[in-house]
XYZ file of C-alpha atoms in Angstrom:
640
model
C -4.919 132.069 78.072
C -7.235 130.572 75.441
C -4.970 127.544 75.250
C -5.203 126.990 79.018
C -8.980 127.384 78.957
C -9.137 124.914 76.059
C -7.054 122.359 77.963
C -9.305 122.744 80.997
C -12.431 122.215 78.898
C -10.942 119.146 77.273
C -10.142 117.511 80.579
C -13.596 118.450 81.885
C -15.206 116.670 78.942
C -12.901 113.693 79.437
C -13.707 113.537 83.127
C -17.461 113.529 82.578
C -17.263 110.940 79.817
C -14.904 108.635 81.701
C -17.065 108.820 84.789
C -20.052 107.869 82.675
C -18.067 105.046 81.111
C -17.097 103.652 84.522
C -20.787 103.173 85.288
C -21.212 101.167 82.065
C -18.294 98.754 82.183
C -20.572 95.760 82.464
C -22.349 96.837 79.304
C -19.371 97.256 76.971
C -19.408 96.612 73.232
C -16.851 95.334 70.767
C -14.572 97.808 69.053
C -15.783 98.987 65.660
C -13.032 97.988 63.261
C -13.406 100.881 60.830
C -10.911 103.748 60.795
C -8.887 101.995 63.475
C -5.699 103.498 62.062
C -6.688 107.121 61.424
C -8.222 109.663 63.812
C -11.722 110.367 65.114
C -11.575 114.006 64.056
C -10.864 112.960 60.462
C -14.482 111.740 60.292
C -15.628 115.288 61.125
C -14.512 116.627 57.743
C -17.905 117.670 56.436
C -18.817 119.634 53.304
C -15.524 119.166 51.428
C -14.700 117.771 47.991
C -12.640 114.560 47.784
C -11.061 112.599 44.914
C -10.836 108.868 45.608
C -8.894 106.292 43.620
C -11.109 103.195 43.539
C -9.686 99.730 44.197
C -9.997 98.487 40.599
C -8.013 101.447 39.312
C -5.604 101.284 42.238
C -4.310 97.842 41.249
C -3.215 99.179 37.853
C -0.419 101.089 39.591
C 1.303 98.105 41.233
C 5.037 98.690 41.002
C 4.582 102.440 40.574
C 4.689 105.368 42.978
C 2.053 107.785 44.223
C 3.398 110.350 41.755
C 2.083 108.338 38.786
C -1.160 107.317 40.516
C -2.146 110.867 41.482
C -1.060 112.417 38.185
C -3.295 110.028 36.239
C -6.210 111.013 38.474
C -6.156 114.620 37.300
C -4.345 116.025 40.341
C -1.641 118.658 39.794
C 1.648 116.818 40.400
C 5.113 118.311 39.969
C 7.768 115.788 38.961
C 11.460 116.602 38.539
C 12.048 114.032 35.840
C 11.596 110.266 35.755
C 11.521 108.899 39.294
C 12.743 112.253 40.608
C 11.261 114.392 43.335
C 7.462 114.282 43.061
C 5.185 116.678 44.945
C 1.532 117.683 44.807
C 0.053 121.174 44.570
C -3.679 121.722 45.074
C -5.783 124.820 44.425
C -2.887 127.162 43.783
C -0.830 126.273 46.848
C 2.768 125.106 46.924
C 4.009 121.617 47.722
C 4.332 122.541 51.409
C 0.658 123.569 51.522
C -0.749 120.073 50.921
C -0.488 117.708 53.874
C 0.250 114.017 53.260
C -1.364 112.029 56.073
C -0.624 108.360 56.711
C -3.092 106.720 59.125
C -3.644 110.054 60.862
C 0.063 111.059 60.914
C 1.203 114.117 58.946
C 4.309 113.091 56.979
C 5.363 116.600 55.896
C 9.066 117.108 56.491
C 9.881 119.535 59.319
C 12.932 120.579 57.267
C 11.274 121.652 54.001
C 7.540 121.069 54.501
C 7.225 118.655 51.577
C 6.796 114.936 50.936
C 8.484 113.132 48.044
C 5.657 111.045 46.574
C 8.113 109.211 44.298
C 9.483 107.421 47.371
C 6.068 105.988 48.302
C 5.029 102.932 46.238
C 1.302 102.401 45.759
C 1.691 98.812 47.023
C 2.176 100.026 50.601
C -1.336 101.437 50.999
C -4.902 100.111 50.944
C -6.483 103.322 49.687
C -5.504 106.828 48.550
C -7.702 109.918 48.378
C -7.183 113.664 48.022
C -9.250 116.195 49.971
C -9.419 119.467 48.059
C -9.236 122.479 50.369
C -7.369 122.916 53.625
C -8.411 122.317 57.211
C -5.933 123.326 59.905
C -8.195 122.311 62.795
C -8.304 118.667 61.703
C -4.773 118.127 60.333
C -2.665 120.931 61.839
C 0.221 122.817 60.231
C 0.602 122.495 56.460
C -2.982 121.500 55.599
C -3.583 124.793 53.788
C -4.835 123.914 50.300
C -5.372 120.145 50.403
C -4.718 116.813 52.090
C -3.557 113.469 50.651
C -4.932 110.617 52.786
C -3.039 107.305 52.801
C -4.995 104.623 54.627
C -4.629 101.037 55.808
C -7.616 98.738 56.264
C -8.335 96.913 59.490
C -6.489 93.593 59.334
C -9.032 91.789 61.496
C -11.676 92.350 58.824
C -9.548 91.301 55.834
C -9.341 87.724 54.519
C -6.066 85.872 54.783
C -4.112 85.752 51.568
C -0.986 86.466 49.579
C -0.352 88.471 46.420
C 2.874 88.808 44.417
C 3.743 90.569 41.204
C 6.536 91.121 38.690
C 7.034 94.197 36.510
C 9.220 94.666 33.443
C 9.281 97.655 31.116
C 11.164 100.072 28.905
C 14.004 102.050 30.408
C 15.385 98.731 31.683
C 12.731 98.803 34.421
C 12.273 95.792 36.699
C 10.123 95.484 39.771
C 8.788 93.032 42.304
C 6.005 93.520 44.814
C 4.184 91.312 47.289
C 1.812 91.603 50.196
C 0.387 89.008 52.506
C -1.904 88.829 55.490
C -2.283 86.065 58.051
C -4.305 86.132 61.208
C -6.871 84.702 63.524
C -9.803 86.093 65.442
C -7.725 88.095 67.900
C -4.516 88.881 66.035
C -3.392 89.495 62.458
C -0.154 90.425 60.690
C 0.466 91.814 57.204
C 3.638 92.469 55.240
C 4.020 94.563 52.077
C 7.133 94.991 49.940
C 7.892 96.861 46.734
C 11.193 97.020 44.884
C 11.854 98.836 41.606
C 15.115 99.151 39.715
C 15.426 101.176 36.521
C 17.930 102.905 34.258
C 15.197 105.321 33.117
C 17.047 105.968 29.852
C 13.858 106.804 27.983
C 13.726 108.689 24.726
C 12.610 112.323 24.673
C 12.616 115.277 22.280
C 15.076 117.940 23.418
C 13.402 121.260 22.651
C 16.301 123.114 24.296
C 18.653 122.227 21.457
C 18.688 123.325 17.843
C 16.510 121.141 15.654
C 14.820 119.484 18.686
C 16.776 116.216 18.372
C 15.570 112.915 19.823
C 17.820 111.933 22.737
C 17.869 109.624 25.734
C 17.623 110.679 29.369
C 20.969 110.203 31.145
C 22.018 109.781 34.785
C 18.502 108.917 35.922
C 19.119 105.436 37.364
C 17.102 104.602 40.478
C 16.771 101.832 43.033
C 13.740 102.011 45.336
C 12.979 99.484 48.071
C 10.067 99.835 50.485
C 8.766 97.582 53.244
C 5.711 97.975 55.487
C 4.271 95.787 58.209
C 1.019 96.048 60.172
C -0.017 94.170 63.306
C -3.493 94.237 64.849
C -4.357 92.629 68.176
C -7.658 92.554 70.000
C -7.277 93.379 73.700
C -10.283 91.901 75.461
C -13.666 92.823 73.992
C -13.221 96.585 74.172
C -9.906 97.459 72.548
C -7.730 96.949 69.476
C -4.031 97.748 69.411
C -2.499 98.441 65.996
C 1.181 98.698 65.168
C 2.485 99.899 61.809
C 5.994 100.426 60.533
C 7.709 101.107 57.262
C 11.110 101.779 55.793
C 12.089 103.028 52.346
C 15.483 103.318 50.671
C 15.811 105.315 47.469
C 19.141 105.545 45.646
C 18.541 107.957 42.780
C 20.817 109.695 40.321
C 19.683 113.234 39.521
C 18.965 113.249 35.805
C 20.723 115.564 33.361
C 18.878 118.785 32.533
C 17.657 119.170 28.973
C 19.696 122.350 28.504
C 22.917 120.883 29.875
C 25.777 120.008 27.537
C 27.434 117.758 30.130
C 25.894 114.691 31.817
C 24.897 115.147 35.429
C 27.000 113.400 38.077
C 24.691 114.138 41.015
C 23.290 111.420 43.245
C 20.838 111.475 46.126
C 20.112 108.769 48.697
C 16.969 109.028 50.836
C 16.070 106.778 53.746
C 12.854 107.073 55.714
C 11.541 105.133 58.696
C 8.163 105.408 60.390
C 6.560 103.557 63.270
C 3.163 104.086 64.868
C 1.203 102.591 67.741
C -2.544 103.138 67.868
C -4.569 101.880 70.824
C -8.342 102.164 70.412
C -10.802 101.415 73.208
C -14.553 101.772 72.828
C -17.195 101.586 75.536
C -20.901 102.362 75.331
C -20.530 106.096 75.818
C -16.882 106.866 75.195
C -14.141 106.003 72.721
C -10.484 106.628 73.498
C -7.581 106.611 71.071
C -3.935 106.863 72.107
C -1.497 107.272 69.210
C 2.313 107.378 69.241
C 4.534 107.748 66.202
C 8.177 108.186 65.318
C 9.251 109.368 61.852
C 12.873 109.590 60.758
C 14.399 110.681 57.440
C 17.988 110.797 56.205
C 19.183 112.449 53.029
C 22.615 112.477 51.408
C 23.287 114.505 48.280
C 26.531 114.667 46.336
C 27.548 116.216 43.046
C 31.132 115.365 42.131
C 31.211 117.793 39.207
C 30.207 120.773 41.372
C 31.987 119.562 44.517
C 28.727 119.822 46.494
C 28.056 117.451 49.374
C 25.221 117.583 51.891
C 23.898 115.431 54.738
C 20.511 116.051 56.316
C 18.478 114.276 58.958
C 15.148 114.843 60.682
C 13.314 113.121 63.540
C 9.747 113.560 64.682
C 8.098 112.232 67.823
C 4.300 112.448 67.824
C 1.902 111.689 70.684
C -1.869 112.183 70.587
C -4.739 111.389 72.923
C -8.265 111.585 71.511
C -11.651 111.128 73.088
C -14.980 110.707 71.327
C -18.336 110.794 73.075
C -21.981 111.259 72.166
C -24.207 113.947 73.617
C -27.854 112.962 73.455
C -28.432 110.973 70.257
C -27.691 113.511 67.532
C -24.343 115.030 68.531
C -20.807 113.690 68.694
C -17.839 115.449 70.271
C -14.176 114.704 69.602
C -11.544 116.354 71.794
C -7.845 115.794 72.042
C -4.384 116.965 72.932
C -1.152 116.331 71.090
C 2.575 116.798 71.477
C 5.063 116.866 68.599
C 8.823 117.176 68.838
C 10.615 118.200 65.622
C 14.386 117.713 65.402
C 16.760 118.173 62.485
C 20.435 118.433 61.659
C 22.131 119.518 58.439
C 25.535 120.525 57.158
C 23.868 123.809 56.194
C 22.383 124.636 59.636
C 23.839 127.020 62.177
C 23.052 124.417 64.840
C 20.902 121.358 65.410
C 17.253 122.391 65.226
C 14.595 121.514 67.786
C 10.951 122.572 68.062
C 8.244 121.631 70.586
C 4.559 121.802 69.664
C 1.583 121.253 71.952
C -1.913 121.321 70.469
C -5.483 121.061 71.706
C -8.571 120.680 69.585
C -12.313 120.260 69.922
C -14.725 119.135 67.204
C -18.489 118.556 67.174
C -20.848 117.009 64.639
C -24.618 117.492 64.909
C -27.370 115.725 62.953
C -30.795 117.226 62.343
C -33.968 116.459 60.371
C -33.589 112.688 60.535
C -29.872 113.027 59.754
C -30.549 114.771 56.447
C -28.713 117.837 57.787
C -25.198 117.440 59.192
C -23.280 120.310 60.775
C -19.640 120.097 61.899
C -17.597 122.704 63.789
C -14.067 122.474 65.137
C -11.409 124.638 66.753
C -7.678 124.194 67.363
C -4.977 126.011 69.300
C -1.245 125.352 69.310
C 1.684 126.307 71.502
C 4.993 126.401 69.587
C 8.202 126.709 71.632
C 6.295 128.525 74.360
C 4.492 130.960 72.044
C 0.810 130.760 71.171
C -0.269 130.987 67.565
C -3.734 132.321 66.669
C -6.649 129.919 66.979
C -7.914 128.262 63.792
C -11.498 127.119 63.272
C -13.579 125.325 60.654
C -17.163 124.457 59.903
C -18.984 122.295 57.386
C -22.572 121.609 56.410
C -24.241 118.945 54.280
C -27.961 118.928 53.532
C -29.694 116.121 51.639
C -32.822 117.743 50.231
C -33.724 114.519 48.460
C -32.218 111.045 48.410
C -30.495 111.990 45.129
C -29.496 115.613 45.838
C -27.092 116.994 48.425
C -25.887 120.538 49.064
C -22.646 121.095 50.940
C -20.473 123.953 52.093
C -17.415 124.374 54.276
C -15.162 127.115 55.591
C -11.841 126.730 57.352
C -8.809 128.647 58.491
C -5.381 127.058 58.325
C -1.715 127.733 58.967
C 1.786 126.587 58.128
C 4.713 126.957 60.479
C 8.076 128.063 59.041
C 10.219 125.062 58.158
C 13.429 124.370 60.039
C 15.322 125.198 56.818
C 13.716 128.644 56.888
C 14.705 129.226 60.501
C 18.090 127.554 60.897
C 19.872 127.912 57.538
C 23.398 129.138 58.209
C 24.629 132.442 56.761
C 26.857 131.903 53.748
C 27.949 134.033 50.830
C 24.731 133.222 48.998
C 22.009 132.437 51.550
C 20.817 132.920 55.112
C 17.913 131.708 57.255
C 15.536 133.967 59.146
C 14.651 133.136 62.782
C 12.060 135.971 62.887
C 9.593 134.451 60.426
C 5.888 134.348 61.225
C 3.595 131.408 60.407
C 1.593 131.568 57.196
C -2.168 131.868 57.615
C -4.937 131.121 55.163
C -8.625 130.506 54.747
C -10.810 128.695 52.256
C -14.523 128.488 51.482
C -16.345 125.846 49.405
C -19.868 125.766 48.009
C -20.980 122.609 46.246
C -23.746 120.287 45.222
C -23.802 116.555 44.619
C -26.302 114.586 42.561
C -26.478 110.816 42.702
C -28.995 108.795 40.754
C -29.580 105.111 40.177
C -29.884 103.984 36.569
C -31.453 100.782 35.216
C -28.008 99.169 35.006
C -25.916 101.214 37.448
C -25.491 104.670 38.929
C -24.247 108.156 38.099
C -22.632 110.703 40.403
C -22.255 114.396 39.556
C -20.492 116.922 41.781
C -19.798 120.637 41.264
C -17.865 122.863 43.715
C -16.904 126.532 43.743
C -13.951 127.463 45.951
C -12.001 130.476 47.189
C -8.627 130.167 48.933
C -6.332 132.863 50.315
C -2.934 132.601 51.986
C -1.243 135.472 53.826
C 2.367 135.975 54.954
C 3.563 133.464 52.359
C 7.199 132.629 53.075
C 9.367 133.123 49.989
C 13.146 133.012 49.479
C 14.346 136.129 47.621
C 17.613 138.140 47.399
C 17.797 140.620 50.296
C 19.172 143.996 49.153
C 19.814 144.908 52.797
C 21.986 141.845 53.352
C 24.458 141.875 50.436
C 21.962 140.221 48.098
C 21.823 136.951 50.035
C 18.828 134.727 49.381
C 16.690 134.894 52.497
C 13.163 133.806 53.485
C 10.622 136.466 54.439
C 6.861 136.772 54.862
C 6.455 138.589 51.553
C 3.552 137.331 49.550
C -0.191 136.922 49.538
C -1.764 134.311 47.313
C -5.391 133.993 46.236
C -7.089 131.286 44.203
C -10.646 130.810 43.088
C -12.342 128.498 40.656
C -14.590 125.500 40.385
C -14.275 121.726 40.244
C -16.591 119.382 38.412
C -16.676 115.610 38.726
C -18.832 112.942 37.091
C -18.672 109.183 37.582
C -20.661 106.514 35.759
C -20.894 102.932 36.987
C -22.839 100.460 34.849
C -23.150 96.680 34.871
C -25.040 94.342 32.536
C -24.440 90.674 33.165
C -20.679 90.107 33.112
C -19.993 93.380 31.312
C -19.105 96.394 33.462
C -18.230 99.997 32.678
C -16.735 102.488 35.135
C -15.978 105.946 33.802
C -15.072 109.209 35.505
C -14.196 112.699 34.364
C -13.005 115.651 36.450
C -12.336 119.243 35.472
C -10.704 121.994 37.511
C -10.554 125.679 36.620
C -8.146 127.589 38.872
C -7.530 131.315 38.730
C -4.560 131.741 41.065
C -2.524 134.896 41.518
C 0.218 136.067 43.816
C 0.383 139.585 45.266
C 2.844 141.777 47.181
C 5.723 140.226 45.243
C 7.450 143.139 43.512
C 7.709 142.838 39.726
C 5.666 139.630 39.766
C 2.751 141.215 41.640
C -0.672 140.165 40.359
C 0.663 137.462 38.027
C -0.430 133.803 37.963
C 1.218 131.430 40.399
C 3.951 129.337 38.845
C 3.265 125.759 37.724
C -0.480 126.094 38.319
C -2.517 125.355 35.145
C -5.645 127.415 34.573
C -7.450 124.351 33.226
C -6.922 120.756 34.206
C -8.832 117.653 33.075
C -8.493 114.058 34.166
C -10.540 111.063 33.210
C -10.618 107.296 32.939
C -12.608 104.546 31.245
C -12.570 101.014 32.641
C -14.201 98.088 30.804
C -14.413 94.571 32.239
C -15.841 91.406 30.717
C -15.368 88.017 32.308
C -11.584 87.769 32.846
C -10.663 90.713 30.640
C -10.334 94.362 31.644
C -9.060 97.443 29.873
C -8.477 100.865 31.352
C -7.567 104.123 29.669
C -6.635 107.245 31.661
C -6.109 110.718 30.267
C -4.674 113.908 31.732
C -4.675 117.407 30.290
C -3.111 120.583 31.691
C -3.082 124.025 30.109
C -0.073 126.350 29.969
C 1.804 126.915 33.214
C 3.990 129.882 34.100
C 7.510 129.019 35.267
C 8.416 132.670 35.982
C 7.121 136.112 35.002
C 8.140 135.651 31.362
C 8.209 131.947 30.499
C 5.573 129.254 30.201
C 5.471 125.517 29.703
C 3.095 124.504 26.885
C -0.040 122.491 27.522
C 0.120 118.711 27.479
C -2.431 115.984 26.814
C -1.271 112.468 27.661
C -2.946 109.098 27.939
C -2.069 105.713 29.412
C -3.673 102.330 28.687
C -3.538 98.920 30.374
C -5.037 95.621 29.161
C -5.396 92.860 31.774
C -6.471 89.221 31.686
C -7.366 87.307 34.844
C -7.270 83.506 34.871
C -7.059 80.635 37.408
C -3.781 78.803 38.002
C -3.759 75.744 40.300
C -6.306 77.179 42.730
C -4.853 80.688 42.528
C -5.933 83.794 40.671
C -3.393 85.165 38.200
C -3.434 88.388 36.185
C -1.281 89.359 33.233
C -1.154 92.959 32.031
C 0.427 94.922 29.221
C 0.507 98.690 29.427
C 1.407 101.708 27.334
C 2.462 104.955 28.987
C 2.079 108.170 26.982
C 0.008 106.480 24.290
C 0.006 109.529 21.992
C 3.805 110.014 22.202
C 3.449 113.509 23.667
C 6.548 115.617 24.322
C 5.968 117.355 27.672
C 7.542 118.622 30.876
C 6.002 118.770 34.342
C 8.884 120.912 35.632
C 10.952 123.146 33.388
C 14.124 121.581 31.961
C 13.283 118.064 33.190
C 12.544 115.648 30.356
C 9.647 113.189 30.549
C 9.516 109.955 28.496
C 7.895 109.504 25.123
C 5.733 106.418 24.485
C 6.942 103.394 26.454
C 5.675 99.936 27.372
C 5.544 97.579 30.337
C 4.239 94.131 31.251
C 3.118 92.949 34.672
C 2.195 89.568 36.127
C 0.444 89.024 39.466
C -0.670 85.923 41.306
C -3.047 85.941 44.271
C -4.046 83.350 46.861
C -6.950 84.398 49.057
C -8.959 82.646 51.740
C -12.687 83.212 52.160
C -12.155 83.582 55.888
C -10.499 86.212 58.051
C -9.194 83.570 60.431
């Protein structure tokens, strides 16, 4: 009933706004070319804490994946070896509790709820940021503990140009990357490519064997190719139509475990394809956005030694219609409806899976006291295969008491639907799915303050946030004593995390000398309950203390950056822990002109202090290793 009332209200708002817009057609304005790829409601995320990777630091990860970029930023990343499966876990949640959103599209797999960050090269994106804390009303299912935002810039605002780079490093690593943009006033096209090939036979210290010998990683070869294209076209004076598409192909051997006496013979091939269309039209009193997307993934796994073979495929069709309108001069309303079709097939399923989802949402932002006080509220309802799920809501507040001091707070409820693996896994001797699972539900609250001050030669930003997060009906696979001990998913657990996050950034410039430094610290007390013998213990792979920082120095054509990451002990089960690690990376770059072009040459050291560490138990990570990179850039001063 609530869903039907919500739909009615949405169409009522649309009708009023469109009628108003029809009276103003002769007074239209040009489309604002910011956030033309994402969603209107994304701008209504108020009162949250966000980690952003700035553009200068971003370029240091050319030829690398999001796994490396996020890990160096102090975010908790779980990596199954070199170039292996890489996922992110924020504020005590699992990998399926952090949404990965590309231009407004949630990329979480309908099969397992995760996203392999190692398959996404940094080169494909214009910017990357991480929102700490979930928000189910804005991003839907899976945005429980955090959101990774992958964005593209508006092509019509970017200068024409071309950039290419070569990478060579230890582990017999070779890479090539390029991106180019060409366009005129009404149309622009960009193309981005990244290819990396590596043996990944790095040295490591094997603590699983007597005497902790120095060995080399085996069966970790990888070949990753990724291509993305964007097209932007202006339609009259009131609309922009954007098209984006990508494809990635990752052929990766599954590296040998540290404890194994025999080399692994497993191999996994992943292919992903995504296409989106985003039509944006803006009039004086109304803005309309119509988004369509298709996401397809294919996975083939084989292990000759174990005689295990598996083929998996998923398809998603996403359609969204959003409307934004202003009420008076201090309020903005965003409303929308969406339809998502999830489909999947697997050798391990009882049948081909299919799920229909219809959602409706409403969000409002209000400004008071000369826009010093901002208040945002939103609500969302979803119909899944004909059944309603409970409504989720969120609210955020930001208050600038002075120009240099801001207080902020937010509260949100969120949810995660069972994955298709959970629901459709066929019954075998060892495992079985569960079609009776309920969605997971959670809530989170943030309280924070932000101080920003201008210095004689720059600025300083200080942010402190206290958070509480709880997740109920957590779906966990455990042996079922009532079903011959088969592993089976059930809504067993309840998880709770609390802690605080501190962030400081210093930006100074004196003549041609510039310093950019940042430091972030996270203290997370996360425990899991209602889980039998493990009840009340810390969540696995969640460090109590985590520190990340960087120091960037630039002078004329030279720049040097050092990044450091520290994580305290992490439980891997109720009895075992991984020790803390403290690792640093450094890159030295020189920029110089070459025949009217701008060239950069870099030399980098990964794991400067030669630390022996593991991000996931039994998966070796490299000791100190080196790389060199060369880029050349041709850029016009004009966008046309």
